[in-house]
XYZ file of C-alpha atoms in Angstrom:
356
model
C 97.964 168.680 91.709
C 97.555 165.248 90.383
C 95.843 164.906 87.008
C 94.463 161.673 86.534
C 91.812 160.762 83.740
C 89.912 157.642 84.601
C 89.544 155.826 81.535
C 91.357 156.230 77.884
C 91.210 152.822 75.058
C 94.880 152.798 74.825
C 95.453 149.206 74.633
C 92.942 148.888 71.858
C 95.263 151.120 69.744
C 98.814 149.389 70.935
C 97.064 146.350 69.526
C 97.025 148.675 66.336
C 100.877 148.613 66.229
C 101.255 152.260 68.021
C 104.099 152.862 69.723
C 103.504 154.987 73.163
C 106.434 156.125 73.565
C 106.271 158.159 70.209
C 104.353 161.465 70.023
C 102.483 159.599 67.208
C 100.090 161.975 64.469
C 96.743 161.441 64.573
C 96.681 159.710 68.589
C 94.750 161.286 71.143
C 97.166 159.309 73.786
C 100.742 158.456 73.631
C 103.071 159.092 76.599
C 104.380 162.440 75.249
C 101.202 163.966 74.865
C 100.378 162.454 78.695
C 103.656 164.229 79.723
C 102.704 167.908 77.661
C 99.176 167.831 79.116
C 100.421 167.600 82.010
C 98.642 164.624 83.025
C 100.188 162.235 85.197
C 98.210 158.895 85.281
C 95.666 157.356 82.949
C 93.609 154.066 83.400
C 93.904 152.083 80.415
C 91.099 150.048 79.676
C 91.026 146.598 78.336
C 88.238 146.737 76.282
C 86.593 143.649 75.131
C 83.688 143.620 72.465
C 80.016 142.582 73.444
C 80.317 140.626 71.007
C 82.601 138.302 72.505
C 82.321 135.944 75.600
C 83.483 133.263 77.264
C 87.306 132.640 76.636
C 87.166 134.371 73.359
C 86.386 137.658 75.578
C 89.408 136.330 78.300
C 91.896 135.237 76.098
C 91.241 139.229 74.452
C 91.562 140.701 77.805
C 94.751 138.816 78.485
C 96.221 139.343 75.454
C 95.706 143.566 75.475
C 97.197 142.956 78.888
C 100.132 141.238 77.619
C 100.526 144.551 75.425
C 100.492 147.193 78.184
C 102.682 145.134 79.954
C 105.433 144.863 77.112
C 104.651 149.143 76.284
C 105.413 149.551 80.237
C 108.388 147.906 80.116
C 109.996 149.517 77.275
C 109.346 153.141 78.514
C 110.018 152.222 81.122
C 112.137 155.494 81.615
C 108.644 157.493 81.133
C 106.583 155.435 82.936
C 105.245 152.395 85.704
C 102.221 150.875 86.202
C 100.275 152.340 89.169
C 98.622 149.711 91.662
C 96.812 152.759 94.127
C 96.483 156.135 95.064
C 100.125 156.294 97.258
C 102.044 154.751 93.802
C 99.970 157.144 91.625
C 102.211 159.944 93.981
C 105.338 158.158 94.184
C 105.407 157.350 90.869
C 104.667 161.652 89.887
C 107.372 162.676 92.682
C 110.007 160.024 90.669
C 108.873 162.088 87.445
C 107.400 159.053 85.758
C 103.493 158.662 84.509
C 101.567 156.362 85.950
C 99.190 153.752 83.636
C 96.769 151.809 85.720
C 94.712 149.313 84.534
C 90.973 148.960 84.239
C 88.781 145.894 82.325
C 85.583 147.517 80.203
C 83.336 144.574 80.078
C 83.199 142.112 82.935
C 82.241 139.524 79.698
C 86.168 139.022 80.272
C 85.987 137.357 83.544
C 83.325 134.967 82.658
C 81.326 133.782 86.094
C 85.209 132.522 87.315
C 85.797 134.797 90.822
C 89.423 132.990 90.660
C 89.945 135.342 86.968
C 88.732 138.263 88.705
C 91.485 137.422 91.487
C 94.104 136.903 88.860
C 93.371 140.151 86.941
C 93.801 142.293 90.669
C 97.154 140.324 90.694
C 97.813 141.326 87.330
C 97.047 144.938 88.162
C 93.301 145.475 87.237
C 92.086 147.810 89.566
C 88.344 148.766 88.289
C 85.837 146.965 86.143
C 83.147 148.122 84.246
C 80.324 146.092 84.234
C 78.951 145.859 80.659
C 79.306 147.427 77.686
C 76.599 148.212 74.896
C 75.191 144.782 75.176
C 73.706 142.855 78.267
C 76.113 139.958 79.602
C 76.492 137.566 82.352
C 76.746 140.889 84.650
C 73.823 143.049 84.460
C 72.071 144.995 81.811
C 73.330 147.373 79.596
C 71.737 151.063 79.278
C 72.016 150.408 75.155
C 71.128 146.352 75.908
C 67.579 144.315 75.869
C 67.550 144.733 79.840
C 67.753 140.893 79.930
C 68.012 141.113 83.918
C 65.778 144.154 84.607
C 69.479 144.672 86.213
C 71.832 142.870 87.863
C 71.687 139.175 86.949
C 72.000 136.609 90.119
C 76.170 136.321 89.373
C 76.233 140.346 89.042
C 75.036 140.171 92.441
C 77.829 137.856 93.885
C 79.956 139.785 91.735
C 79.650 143.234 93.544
C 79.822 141.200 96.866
C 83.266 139.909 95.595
C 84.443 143.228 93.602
C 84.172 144.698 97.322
C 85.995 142.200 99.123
C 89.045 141.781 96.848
C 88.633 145.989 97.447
C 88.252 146.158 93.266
C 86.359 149.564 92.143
C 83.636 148.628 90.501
C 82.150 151.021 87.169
C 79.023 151.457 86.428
C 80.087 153.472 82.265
C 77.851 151.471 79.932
C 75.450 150.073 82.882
C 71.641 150.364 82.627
C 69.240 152.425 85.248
C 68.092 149.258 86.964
C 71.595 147.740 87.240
C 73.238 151.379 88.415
C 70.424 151.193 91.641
C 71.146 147.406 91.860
C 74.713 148.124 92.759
C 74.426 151.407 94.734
C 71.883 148.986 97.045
C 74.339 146.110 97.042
C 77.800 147.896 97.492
C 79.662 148.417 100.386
C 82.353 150.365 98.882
C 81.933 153.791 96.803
C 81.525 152.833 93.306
C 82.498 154.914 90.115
C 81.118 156.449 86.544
C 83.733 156.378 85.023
C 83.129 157.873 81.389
C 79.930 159.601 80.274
C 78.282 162.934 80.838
C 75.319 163.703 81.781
C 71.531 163.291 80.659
C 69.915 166.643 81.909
C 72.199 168.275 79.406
C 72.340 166.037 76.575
C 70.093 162.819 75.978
C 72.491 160.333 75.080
C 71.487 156.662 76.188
C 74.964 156.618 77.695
C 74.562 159.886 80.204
C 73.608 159.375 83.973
C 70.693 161.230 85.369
C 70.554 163.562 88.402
C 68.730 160.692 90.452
C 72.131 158.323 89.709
C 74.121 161.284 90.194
C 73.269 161.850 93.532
C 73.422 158.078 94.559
C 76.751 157.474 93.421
C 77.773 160.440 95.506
C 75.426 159.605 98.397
C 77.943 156.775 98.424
C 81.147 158.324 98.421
C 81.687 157.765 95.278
C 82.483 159.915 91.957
C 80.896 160.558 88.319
C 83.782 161.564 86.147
C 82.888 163.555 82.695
C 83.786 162.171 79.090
C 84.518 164.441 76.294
C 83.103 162.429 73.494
C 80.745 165.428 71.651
C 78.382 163.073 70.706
C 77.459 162.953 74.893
C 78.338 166.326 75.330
C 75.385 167.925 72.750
C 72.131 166.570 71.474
C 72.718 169.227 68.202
C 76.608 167.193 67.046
C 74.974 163.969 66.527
C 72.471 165.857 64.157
C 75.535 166.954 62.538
C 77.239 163.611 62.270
C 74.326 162.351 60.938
C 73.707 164.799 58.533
C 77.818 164.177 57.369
C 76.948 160.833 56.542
C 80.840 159.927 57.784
C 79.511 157.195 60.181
C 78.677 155.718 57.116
C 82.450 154.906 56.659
C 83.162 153.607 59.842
C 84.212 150.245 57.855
C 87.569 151.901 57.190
C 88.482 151.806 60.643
C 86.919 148.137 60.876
C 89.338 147.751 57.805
C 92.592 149.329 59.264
C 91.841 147.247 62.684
C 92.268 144.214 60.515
C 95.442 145.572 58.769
C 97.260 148.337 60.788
C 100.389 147.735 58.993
C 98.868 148.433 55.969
C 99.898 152.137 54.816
C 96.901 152.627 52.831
C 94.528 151.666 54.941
C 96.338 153.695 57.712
C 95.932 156.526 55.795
C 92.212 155.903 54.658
C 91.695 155.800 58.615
C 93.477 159.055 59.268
C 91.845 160.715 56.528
C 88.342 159.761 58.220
C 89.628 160.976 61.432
C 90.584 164.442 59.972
C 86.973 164.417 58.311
C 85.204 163.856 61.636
C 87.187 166.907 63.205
C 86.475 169.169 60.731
C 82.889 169.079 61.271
C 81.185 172.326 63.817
C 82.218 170.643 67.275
C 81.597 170.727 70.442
C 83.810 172.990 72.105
C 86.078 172.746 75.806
C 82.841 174.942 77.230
C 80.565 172.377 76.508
C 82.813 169.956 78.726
C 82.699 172.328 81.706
C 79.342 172.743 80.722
C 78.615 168.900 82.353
C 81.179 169.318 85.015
C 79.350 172.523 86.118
C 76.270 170.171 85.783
C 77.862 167.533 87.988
C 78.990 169.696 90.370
C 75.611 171.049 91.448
C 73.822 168.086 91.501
C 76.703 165.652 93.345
C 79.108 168.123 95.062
C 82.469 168.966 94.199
C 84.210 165.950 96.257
C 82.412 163.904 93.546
C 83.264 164.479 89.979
C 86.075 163.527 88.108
C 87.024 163.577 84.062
C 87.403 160.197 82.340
C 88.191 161.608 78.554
C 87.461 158.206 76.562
C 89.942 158.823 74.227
C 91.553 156.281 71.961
C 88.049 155.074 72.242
C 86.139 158.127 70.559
C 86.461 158.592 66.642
C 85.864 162.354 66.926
C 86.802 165.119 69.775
C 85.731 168.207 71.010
C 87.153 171.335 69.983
C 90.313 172.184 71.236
C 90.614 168.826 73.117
C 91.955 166.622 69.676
C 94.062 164.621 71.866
C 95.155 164.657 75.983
C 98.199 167.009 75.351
C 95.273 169.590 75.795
C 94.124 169.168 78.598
C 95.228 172.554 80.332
C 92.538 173.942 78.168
C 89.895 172.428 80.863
C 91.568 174.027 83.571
C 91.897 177.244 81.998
C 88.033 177.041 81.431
C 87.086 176.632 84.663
C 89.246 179.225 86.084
C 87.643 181.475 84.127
C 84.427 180.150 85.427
C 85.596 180.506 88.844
C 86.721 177.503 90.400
C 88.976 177.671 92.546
C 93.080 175.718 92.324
C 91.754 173.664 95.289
C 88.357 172.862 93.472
C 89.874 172.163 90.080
C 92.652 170.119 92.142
C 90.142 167.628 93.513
C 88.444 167.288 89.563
C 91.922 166.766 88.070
C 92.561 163.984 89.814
C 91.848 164.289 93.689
C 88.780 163.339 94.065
C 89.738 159.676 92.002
C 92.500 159.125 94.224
C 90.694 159.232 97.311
C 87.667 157.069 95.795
C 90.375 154.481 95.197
C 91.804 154.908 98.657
C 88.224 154.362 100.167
C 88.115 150.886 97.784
C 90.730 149.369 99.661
C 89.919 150.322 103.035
């Protein structure tokens, strides 16, 4: 069984001065947490802000490439970067981890086809189309639906995502731009974070109708863990915390993350969040249950969103976990074939399809 999870914010946090190679406190991903979890490949997004564009939002891009790149190479004993499915396998039966890389926000690529080309050289092998703003793309499901979906460029875009065989992800994307690109694409297309809406409200969750296109296509809907998509009733409770409130520390350690005090403040905040009633592993299955019945189980997938989540479920604090799931669904009998094809299966053939 490969175990793959389809999107984590890890370069965002080796910005932050964290060293992956060191089982670090208060990380939901390093490499030896990957390795005790038991999972064997992660795409690492490189998450740029919606509030940046042009080549402020490139020049970001490049340079959290520039830090996977120099992480890579000096665990390089633990792990290589992944390019498709086939290295994904080599890399496992060599014992090594595989990272893979994926851009969250296609803000990064501008309207310049020859930047998308030089990313998939680089080793980009997914994009997700927005983020919680609209850009040059498409509309966001938490934008001002600028588009009413795909802009004219998002259209050329899919056109080229398909032919440089580049997944494309439709996490963050509005209604109108997920049907936009499930009419335009000739290649399955991917969800590759977020849970979904019949269970929990969330802006960010995907609806049965969506659901069933992006599997009509071939392609998969892979569950996030964050609780606040997982259960209407924990962002009652964060609100009622008032901890959101002090989200400014972590603006404040992001600007100083050498600073031991404001490392602290952040960790403190972080140990806050997880002491609040949570959102247990259930709940996760709970959506992949969901998923299952509405898409099929060659369809669904789990893309955790950690390093990018400020709170996790119970009994999931960080990816070393991540037996729990299994052990969940066993007892909710699925099968080692079914759970096979969720771990990381069913991801490795949608990115197998992409380059056919």
């Amino acid at each position: 069984m490969v175990v793959l999870d389809a999107h984590c914010d890890a370069p965002s946090q080796m910005l932050r001065l964290r060293d992956y190679g060191l089982d670090n406190s208060h990380a939901q991903v390093d490499f030896p947490k990957m390795r005790r979890g038991g999972v064997d490949a992660s795409f690492f997004a490189l998450y740029v802000p919606a509030s940046m564009q042009g080549e402020q939002a490139t020049q970001y891009a490049l340079r959290l490439l520039e830090e996977v790149d120099r992480q890579v190479a000096a665990h390089n004993d633990m792990v290589s970067y992944a390019r498709c499915a086939s290295s994904v396998r080599r890399n496992k039966s060599n014992g090594k981890l595989s990272v893979i890389l994926g851009i969250e926000n296609a803000s990064a690529i501008g309207e310049s086809f020859e930047l998308l080309r030089e990313f998939y050289r680089r080793g980009v092998r997914y994009i997700t189309l927005t983020h919680s703003a609209d850009n040059q793309v498409g509309d966001s499901c938490t934008g001002n639906h600028t588009w009413g979906g795909l802009s004219p460029f998002g259209k050329e875009l899919v056109a080229e995502m398909n032919r440089r065989r580049m997944m494309i992800d439709l996490a963050h994307s509005s209604d109108d731009t997920m049907r936009d690109v499930l009419t335009l694409s000739s290649k399955p297309v991917a969800y590759t974070h977020g849970c979904c809406r019949a269970l929990a409200s969330h802006k960010r969750n995907i609806s049965d109708e969506l659901i069933r296109g992006i599997a009509d296509g071939g392609g998969i809907v892979c569950m996030s863990i964050y609780p606040c998509f997982l259960d209407d009733g924990f962002v009652s409770v964060l609100d009622a915390s008032a901890l959101e409130e002090k989200m400014w520390i972590e603006d404040e350690f992001i600007k100083s993350p050498s600073d031991p005090v404001k490392v602290k403040a952040w960790n403190d905040l972080q140990d806050e969040l997880n002491s609040l009633p949570r959102p247990g592993v259930s709940r996760v299955v709970d959506h992949i249950e969901h998923a299952v019945g509405v898409a099929g189980i060659e369809h669904v997938g789990i893309g955790t969103d950690y390093d990018g989540i400020e709170v996790c479920p119970c009994g999931l604090e960080d990816i070393s976990k991540f037996p729990a799931l299994w052990e969940e669904m066993r007892r909710r009998g699925f099968g080692r074939k079914e759970i096979s094809m969720i771990a990381g299966g069913n991801f490795l053939r949608v990115m197998r399809d992409n380059r056919r």
